[in-house]
Structures are given as C-alpha cells and as structure tokens.
CSV table of C-alpha atoms in Angstrom, one decimal:
chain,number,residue,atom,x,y,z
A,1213,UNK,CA,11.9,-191.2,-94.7
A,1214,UNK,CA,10.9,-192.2,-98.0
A,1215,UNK,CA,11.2,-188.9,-99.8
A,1216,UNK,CA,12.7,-185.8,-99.8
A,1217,UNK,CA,10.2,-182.7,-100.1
A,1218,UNK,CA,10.3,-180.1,-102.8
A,1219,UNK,CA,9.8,-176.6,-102.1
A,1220,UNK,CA,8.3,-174.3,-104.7
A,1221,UNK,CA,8.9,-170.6,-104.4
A,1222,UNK,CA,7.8,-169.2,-107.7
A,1223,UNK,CA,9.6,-170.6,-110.8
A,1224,UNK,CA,12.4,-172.2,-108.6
A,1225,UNK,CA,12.3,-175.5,-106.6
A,1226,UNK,CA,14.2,-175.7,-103.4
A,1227,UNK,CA,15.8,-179.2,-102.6
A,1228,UNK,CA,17.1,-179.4,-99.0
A,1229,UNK,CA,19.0,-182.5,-98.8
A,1230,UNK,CA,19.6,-183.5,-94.8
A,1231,UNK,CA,20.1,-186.9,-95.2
A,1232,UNK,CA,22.6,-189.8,-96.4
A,1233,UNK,CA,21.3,-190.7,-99.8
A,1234,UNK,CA,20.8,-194.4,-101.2
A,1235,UNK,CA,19.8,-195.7,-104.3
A,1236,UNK,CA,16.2,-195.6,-104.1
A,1237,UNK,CA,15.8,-192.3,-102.2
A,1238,UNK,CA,18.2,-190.7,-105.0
A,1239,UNK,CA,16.2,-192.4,-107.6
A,1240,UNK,CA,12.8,-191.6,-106.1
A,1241,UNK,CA,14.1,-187.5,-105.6
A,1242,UNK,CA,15.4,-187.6,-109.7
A,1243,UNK,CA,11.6,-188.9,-110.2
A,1244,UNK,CA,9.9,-186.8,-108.3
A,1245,UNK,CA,12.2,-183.6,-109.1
A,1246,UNK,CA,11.5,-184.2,-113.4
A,1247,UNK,CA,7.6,-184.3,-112.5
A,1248,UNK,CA,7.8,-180.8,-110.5
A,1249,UNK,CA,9.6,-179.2,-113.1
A,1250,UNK,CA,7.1,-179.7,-115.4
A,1251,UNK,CA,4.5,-180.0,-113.7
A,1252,UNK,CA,5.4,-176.6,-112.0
A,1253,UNK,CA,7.3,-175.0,-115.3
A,1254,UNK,CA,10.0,-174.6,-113.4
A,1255,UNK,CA,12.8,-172.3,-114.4
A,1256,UNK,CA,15.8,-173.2,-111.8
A,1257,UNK,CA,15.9,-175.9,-109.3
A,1258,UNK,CA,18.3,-175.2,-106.0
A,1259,UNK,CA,19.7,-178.0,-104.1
A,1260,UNK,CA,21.0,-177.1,-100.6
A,1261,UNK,CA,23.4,-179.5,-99.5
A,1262,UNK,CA,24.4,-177.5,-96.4
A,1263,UNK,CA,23.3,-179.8,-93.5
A,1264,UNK,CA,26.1,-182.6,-95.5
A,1265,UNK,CA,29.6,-183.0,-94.0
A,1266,UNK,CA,30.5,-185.6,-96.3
A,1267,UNK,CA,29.7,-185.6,-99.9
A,1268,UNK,CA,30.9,-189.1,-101.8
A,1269,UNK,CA,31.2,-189.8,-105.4
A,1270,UNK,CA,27.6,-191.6,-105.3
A,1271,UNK,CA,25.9,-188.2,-103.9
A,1272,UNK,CA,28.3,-186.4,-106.5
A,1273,UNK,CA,27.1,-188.6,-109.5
A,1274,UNK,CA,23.8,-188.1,-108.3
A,1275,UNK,CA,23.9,-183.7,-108.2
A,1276,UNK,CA,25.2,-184.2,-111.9
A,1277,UNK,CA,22.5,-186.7,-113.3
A,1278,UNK,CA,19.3,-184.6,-111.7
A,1279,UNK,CA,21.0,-181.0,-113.2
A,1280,UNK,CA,21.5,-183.3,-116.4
A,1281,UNK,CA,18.1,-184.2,-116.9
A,1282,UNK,CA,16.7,-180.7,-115.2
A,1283,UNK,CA,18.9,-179.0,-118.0
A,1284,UNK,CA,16.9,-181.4,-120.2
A,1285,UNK,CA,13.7,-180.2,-118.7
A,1286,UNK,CA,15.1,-177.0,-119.8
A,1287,UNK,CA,15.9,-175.9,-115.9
A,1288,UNK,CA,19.1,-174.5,-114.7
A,1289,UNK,CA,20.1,-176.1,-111.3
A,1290,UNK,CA,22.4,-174.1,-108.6
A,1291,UNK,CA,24.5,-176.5,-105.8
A,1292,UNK,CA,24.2,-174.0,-102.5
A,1293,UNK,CA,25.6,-173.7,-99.2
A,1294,UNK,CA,28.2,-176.7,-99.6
A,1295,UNK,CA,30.6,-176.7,-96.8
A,1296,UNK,CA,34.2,-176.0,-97.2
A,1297,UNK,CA,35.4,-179.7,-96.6
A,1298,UNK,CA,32.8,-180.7,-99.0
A,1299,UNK,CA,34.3,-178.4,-101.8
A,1300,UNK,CA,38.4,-180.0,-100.5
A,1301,UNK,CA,36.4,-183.9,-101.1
A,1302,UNK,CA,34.7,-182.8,-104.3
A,1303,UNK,CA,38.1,-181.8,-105.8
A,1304,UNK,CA,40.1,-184.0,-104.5
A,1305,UNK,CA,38.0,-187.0,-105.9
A,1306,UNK,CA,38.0,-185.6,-109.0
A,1307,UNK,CA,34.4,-184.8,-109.2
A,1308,UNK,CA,33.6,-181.4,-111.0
A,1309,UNK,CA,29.8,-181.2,-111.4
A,1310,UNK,CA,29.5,-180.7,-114.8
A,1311,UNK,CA,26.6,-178.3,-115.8
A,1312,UNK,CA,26.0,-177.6,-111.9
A,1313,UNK,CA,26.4,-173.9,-111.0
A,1314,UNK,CA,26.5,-173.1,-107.2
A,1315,UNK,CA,25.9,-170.4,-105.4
A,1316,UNK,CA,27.1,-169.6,-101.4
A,1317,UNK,CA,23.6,-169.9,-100.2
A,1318,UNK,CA,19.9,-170.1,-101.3
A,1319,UNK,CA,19.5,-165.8,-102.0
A,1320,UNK,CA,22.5,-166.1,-104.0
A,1321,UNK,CA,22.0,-169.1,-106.0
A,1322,UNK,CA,18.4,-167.2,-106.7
A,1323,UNK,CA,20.0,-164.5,-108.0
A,1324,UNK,CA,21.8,-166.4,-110.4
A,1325,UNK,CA,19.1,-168.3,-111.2
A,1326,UNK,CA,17.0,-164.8,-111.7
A,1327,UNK,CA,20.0,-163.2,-113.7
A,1328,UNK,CA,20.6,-166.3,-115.9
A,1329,UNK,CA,16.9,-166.1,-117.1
A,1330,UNK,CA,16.7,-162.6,-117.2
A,1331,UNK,CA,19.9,-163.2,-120.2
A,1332,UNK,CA,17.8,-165.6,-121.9
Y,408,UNK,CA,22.9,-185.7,-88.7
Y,409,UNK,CA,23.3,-183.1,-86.0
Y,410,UNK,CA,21.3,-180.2,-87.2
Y,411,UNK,CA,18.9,-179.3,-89.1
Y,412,UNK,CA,20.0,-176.4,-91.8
Y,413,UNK,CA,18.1,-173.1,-91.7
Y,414,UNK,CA,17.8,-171.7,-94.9
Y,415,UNK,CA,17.4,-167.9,-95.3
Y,416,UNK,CA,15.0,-166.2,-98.0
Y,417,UNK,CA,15.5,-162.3,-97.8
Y,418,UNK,CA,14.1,-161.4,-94.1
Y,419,UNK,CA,12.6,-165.0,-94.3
Y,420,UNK,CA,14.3,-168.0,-92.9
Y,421,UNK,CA,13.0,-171.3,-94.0
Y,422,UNK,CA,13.6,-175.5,-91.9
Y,423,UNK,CA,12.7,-178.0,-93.5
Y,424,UNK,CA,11.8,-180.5,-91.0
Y,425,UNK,CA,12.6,-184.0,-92.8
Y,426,UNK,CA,13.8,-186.2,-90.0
Y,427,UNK,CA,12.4,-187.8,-86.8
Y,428,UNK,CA,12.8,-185.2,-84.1
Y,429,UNK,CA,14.6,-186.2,-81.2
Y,430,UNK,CA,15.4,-184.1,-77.9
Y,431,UNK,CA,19.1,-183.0,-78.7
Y,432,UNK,CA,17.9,-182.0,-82.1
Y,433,UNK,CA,14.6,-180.2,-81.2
Y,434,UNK,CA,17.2,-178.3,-79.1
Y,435,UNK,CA,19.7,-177.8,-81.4
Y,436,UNK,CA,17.2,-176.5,-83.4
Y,437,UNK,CA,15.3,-174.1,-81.2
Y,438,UNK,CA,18.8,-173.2,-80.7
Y,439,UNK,CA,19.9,-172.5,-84.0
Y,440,UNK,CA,17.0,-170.6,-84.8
Y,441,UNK,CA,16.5,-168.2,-82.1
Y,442,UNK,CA,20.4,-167.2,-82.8
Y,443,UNK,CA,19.7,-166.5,-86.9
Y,444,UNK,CA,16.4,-164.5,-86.1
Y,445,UNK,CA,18.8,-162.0,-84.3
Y,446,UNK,CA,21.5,-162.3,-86.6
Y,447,UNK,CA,19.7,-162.2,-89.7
Y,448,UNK,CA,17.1,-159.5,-88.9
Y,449,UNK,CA,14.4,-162.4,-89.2
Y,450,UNK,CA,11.0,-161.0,-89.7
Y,451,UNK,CA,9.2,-164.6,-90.2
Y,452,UNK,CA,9.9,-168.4,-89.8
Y,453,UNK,CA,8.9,-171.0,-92.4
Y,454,UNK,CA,8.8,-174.7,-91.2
Y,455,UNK,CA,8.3,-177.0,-94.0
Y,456,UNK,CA,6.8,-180.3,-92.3
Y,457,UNK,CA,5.3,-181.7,-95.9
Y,458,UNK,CA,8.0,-185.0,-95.1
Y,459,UNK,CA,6.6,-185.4,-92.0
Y,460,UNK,CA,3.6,-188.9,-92.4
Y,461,UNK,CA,3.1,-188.1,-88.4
Y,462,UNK,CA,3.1,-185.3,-85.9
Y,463,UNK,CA,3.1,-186.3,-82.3
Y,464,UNK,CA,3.0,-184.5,-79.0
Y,465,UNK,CA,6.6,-183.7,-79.1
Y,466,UNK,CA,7.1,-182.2,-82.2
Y,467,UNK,CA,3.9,-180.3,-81.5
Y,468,UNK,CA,4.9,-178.9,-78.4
Y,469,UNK,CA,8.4,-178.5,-79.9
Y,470,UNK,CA,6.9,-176.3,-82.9
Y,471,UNK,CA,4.6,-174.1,-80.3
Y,472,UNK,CA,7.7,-174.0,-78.2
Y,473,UNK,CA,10.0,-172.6,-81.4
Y,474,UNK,CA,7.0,-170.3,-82.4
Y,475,UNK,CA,6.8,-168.6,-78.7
Y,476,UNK,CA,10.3,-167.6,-79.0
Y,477,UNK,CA,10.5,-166.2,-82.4
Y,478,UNK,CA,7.4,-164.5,-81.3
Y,479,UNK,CA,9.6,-163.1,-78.6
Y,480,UNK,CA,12.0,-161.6,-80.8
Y,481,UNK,CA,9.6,-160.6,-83.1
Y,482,UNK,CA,9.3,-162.7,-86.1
Y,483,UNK,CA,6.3,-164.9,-87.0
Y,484,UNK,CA,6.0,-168.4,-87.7
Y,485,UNK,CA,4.1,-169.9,-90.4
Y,486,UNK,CA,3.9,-174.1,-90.5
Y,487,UNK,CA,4.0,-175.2,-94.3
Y,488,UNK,CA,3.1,-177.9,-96.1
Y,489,UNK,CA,1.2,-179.9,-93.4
Y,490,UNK,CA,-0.5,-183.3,-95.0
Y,491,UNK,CA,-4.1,-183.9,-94.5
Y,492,UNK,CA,-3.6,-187.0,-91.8
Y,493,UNK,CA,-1.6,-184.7,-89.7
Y,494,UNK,CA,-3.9,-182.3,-89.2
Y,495,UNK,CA,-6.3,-185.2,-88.3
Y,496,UNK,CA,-3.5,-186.4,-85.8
Y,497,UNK,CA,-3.0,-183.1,-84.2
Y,498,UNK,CA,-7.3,-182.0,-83.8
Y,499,UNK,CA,-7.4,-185.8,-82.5
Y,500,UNK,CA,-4.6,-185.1,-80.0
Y,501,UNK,CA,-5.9,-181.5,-79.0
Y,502,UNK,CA,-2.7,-180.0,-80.0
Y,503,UNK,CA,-3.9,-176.2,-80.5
Y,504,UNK,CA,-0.4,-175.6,-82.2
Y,505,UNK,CA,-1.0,-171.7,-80.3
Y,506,UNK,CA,0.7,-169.0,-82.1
Y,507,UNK,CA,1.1,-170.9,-84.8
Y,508,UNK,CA,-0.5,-169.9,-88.5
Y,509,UNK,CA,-0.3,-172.4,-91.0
Y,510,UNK,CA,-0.4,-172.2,-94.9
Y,511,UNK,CA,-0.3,-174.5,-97.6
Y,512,UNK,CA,2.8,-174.7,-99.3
Y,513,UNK,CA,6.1,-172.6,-98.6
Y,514,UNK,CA,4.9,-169.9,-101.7
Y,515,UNK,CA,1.4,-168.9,-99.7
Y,516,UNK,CA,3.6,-168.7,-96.1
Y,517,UNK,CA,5.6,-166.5,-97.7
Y,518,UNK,CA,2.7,-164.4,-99.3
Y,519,UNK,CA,0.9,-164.7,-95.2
Y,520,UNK,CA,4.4,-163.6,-93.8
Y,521,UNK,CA,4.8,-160.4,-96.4
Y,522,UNK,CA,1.1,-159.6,-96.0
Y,523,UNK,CA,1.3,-159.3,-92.3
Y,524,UNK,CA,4.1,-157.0,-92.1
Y,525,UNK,CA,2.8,-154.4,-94.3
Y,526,UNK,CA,0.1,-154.6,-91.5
Y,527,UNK,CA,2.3,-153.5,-88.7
C-alpha cells in the first residue's frame, strides 16, 4: 500500500481513507491530491474517513493541511462519515479543522459541495 | 482494520478495495454489502480496485462471488479502475470475472450503471 486512490465523480474527488496514515503515505496523498485538482479542475474534494476508529492529532493535522492547500487550489474540501468517537477525540484534543466542512456521509457532503458552488 | 466502508452515491453504492483481502474481510464484506443493497434500495455496485498492483484467484473469485449476490437481489456490479497488469494477471490466470462488467474509472461505471437501468 503505497497510495491511496482518488476517485473522480465529476468536479469532486472522493478520498476513502481505510488505513493508519504515516508520514510518507500522508505526504504522497497531499501530492497526489494538489495534482488531481488541477489536473482534474476540481471543485470540491471529499474525504471519507468512515472506516477510522481512531483519529490522532497527526491524521488531524494532516485533514487540515490538504483542505488548506485544496482551498489554495481554489477547492472546498468536506470531512464525511466520521464516527461519533472520532468527533468526542477530535474535540477533546482540541483539534477543530479549520476550513474543513463535513458532511454525515458522501450524498450529503455533495450537496454541500453542489450548494456552496452553486453560491459562488 | 475490520471492514471495509461502503460508500453510498444516490441508488449507487461505491468499495473501494485498498487493502490485501483476507478471508474474514472478503466475508465481512460480502456481508456488508449484501445487507446495504436491501437497505439502501441499491440499484448498482461500484468496486474501485485502481489500489490494487495485483489480483489473485481469491480476490477474483471473491469479486465474482460478491457480484452473483448483488445480481441476486438485483443490483449490478461494475469493477472500476482496474490497472493494465491486472488485467494481464487475471486473462493469464483464466479468471473470467462472470457477471462482472468493468469500466474505466468510477465516473464511466456510473454512466454503464445509469445507462443500463433506463434499459430495464
């Protein structure tokens, strides 16, 4: 696993992360993730962290940098499907995901996405 | 990692396959799946395989297996995002993949999907 794939569905890019991130894999997504949005003209990018139980300040640093540089890129990014104990940890730690949006699951956090460019 | 999420897209539900398969998972999976079809109204499966470097005979049969019983309960399966050695892999291992239509990326297997159930 050297990667994680991008999904393109129209202007949006779907990120499904399912595994523990490190420093390279993290670094390699951010890379890959700037590329596609241009390369793409991507609007929105979704990340779905559903699949994580546990979401540390390394994976929360992480969300914020790639929506920071997306935002950049001039694409909104939407955090779906986090789990409940995921949302406790986030808070708890202190970690608010600045700029990051999220949405209950991928149809809603295209909705936003749709609406938000719809207001531009 | 215990499960693989299942992402739903309108009547669509999309895995993203990015881990080695192993039996409990395959299981879980088949398990998971079958159970959102009916809940969600499924109409079509998307599996996203573009992290997979290599497809062997259990994945294979697993994805045939996963297909048959979505057939069942009547939603179709399109495999996304296959790369070009796999396909070598599965021709040179005579894995059929029956019931199975393929596409591209994730965009045209949800173009296949909507265009075949304007046909029913």
């Amino acid at each position: 696993m050297d990667r994680i794939p991008i999904l393109r569905m129209g202007r949006l890019l779907l990120v499904t992360i399912q595994v523990d991130m490190h420093d390279r894999l993290a670094m390699t997504l951010q890379d890959d993730l700037t590329t596609r949005i241009v390369k793409d003209r991507a609007t929105g990018v979704l990340i779905d962290i559903s699949a994580l139980d546990i979401v540390d300040s390394f994976i929360g640093r992480m969300i914020s940098n790639t929506a920071a540089m997306a935002k950049i890129l001039d694409a909104r990014t939407v955090l779906v499907g986090m789990q409940p104990a995921v949302a406790i940890t986030l808070v708890e730690l202190g970690l608010t995901l600045e700029g990051v949006s999220t949405a209950l699951n991928v149809e809603r956090g295209v909705k936003l996405l749709q609406q938000e460019s719809e207001w531009d």
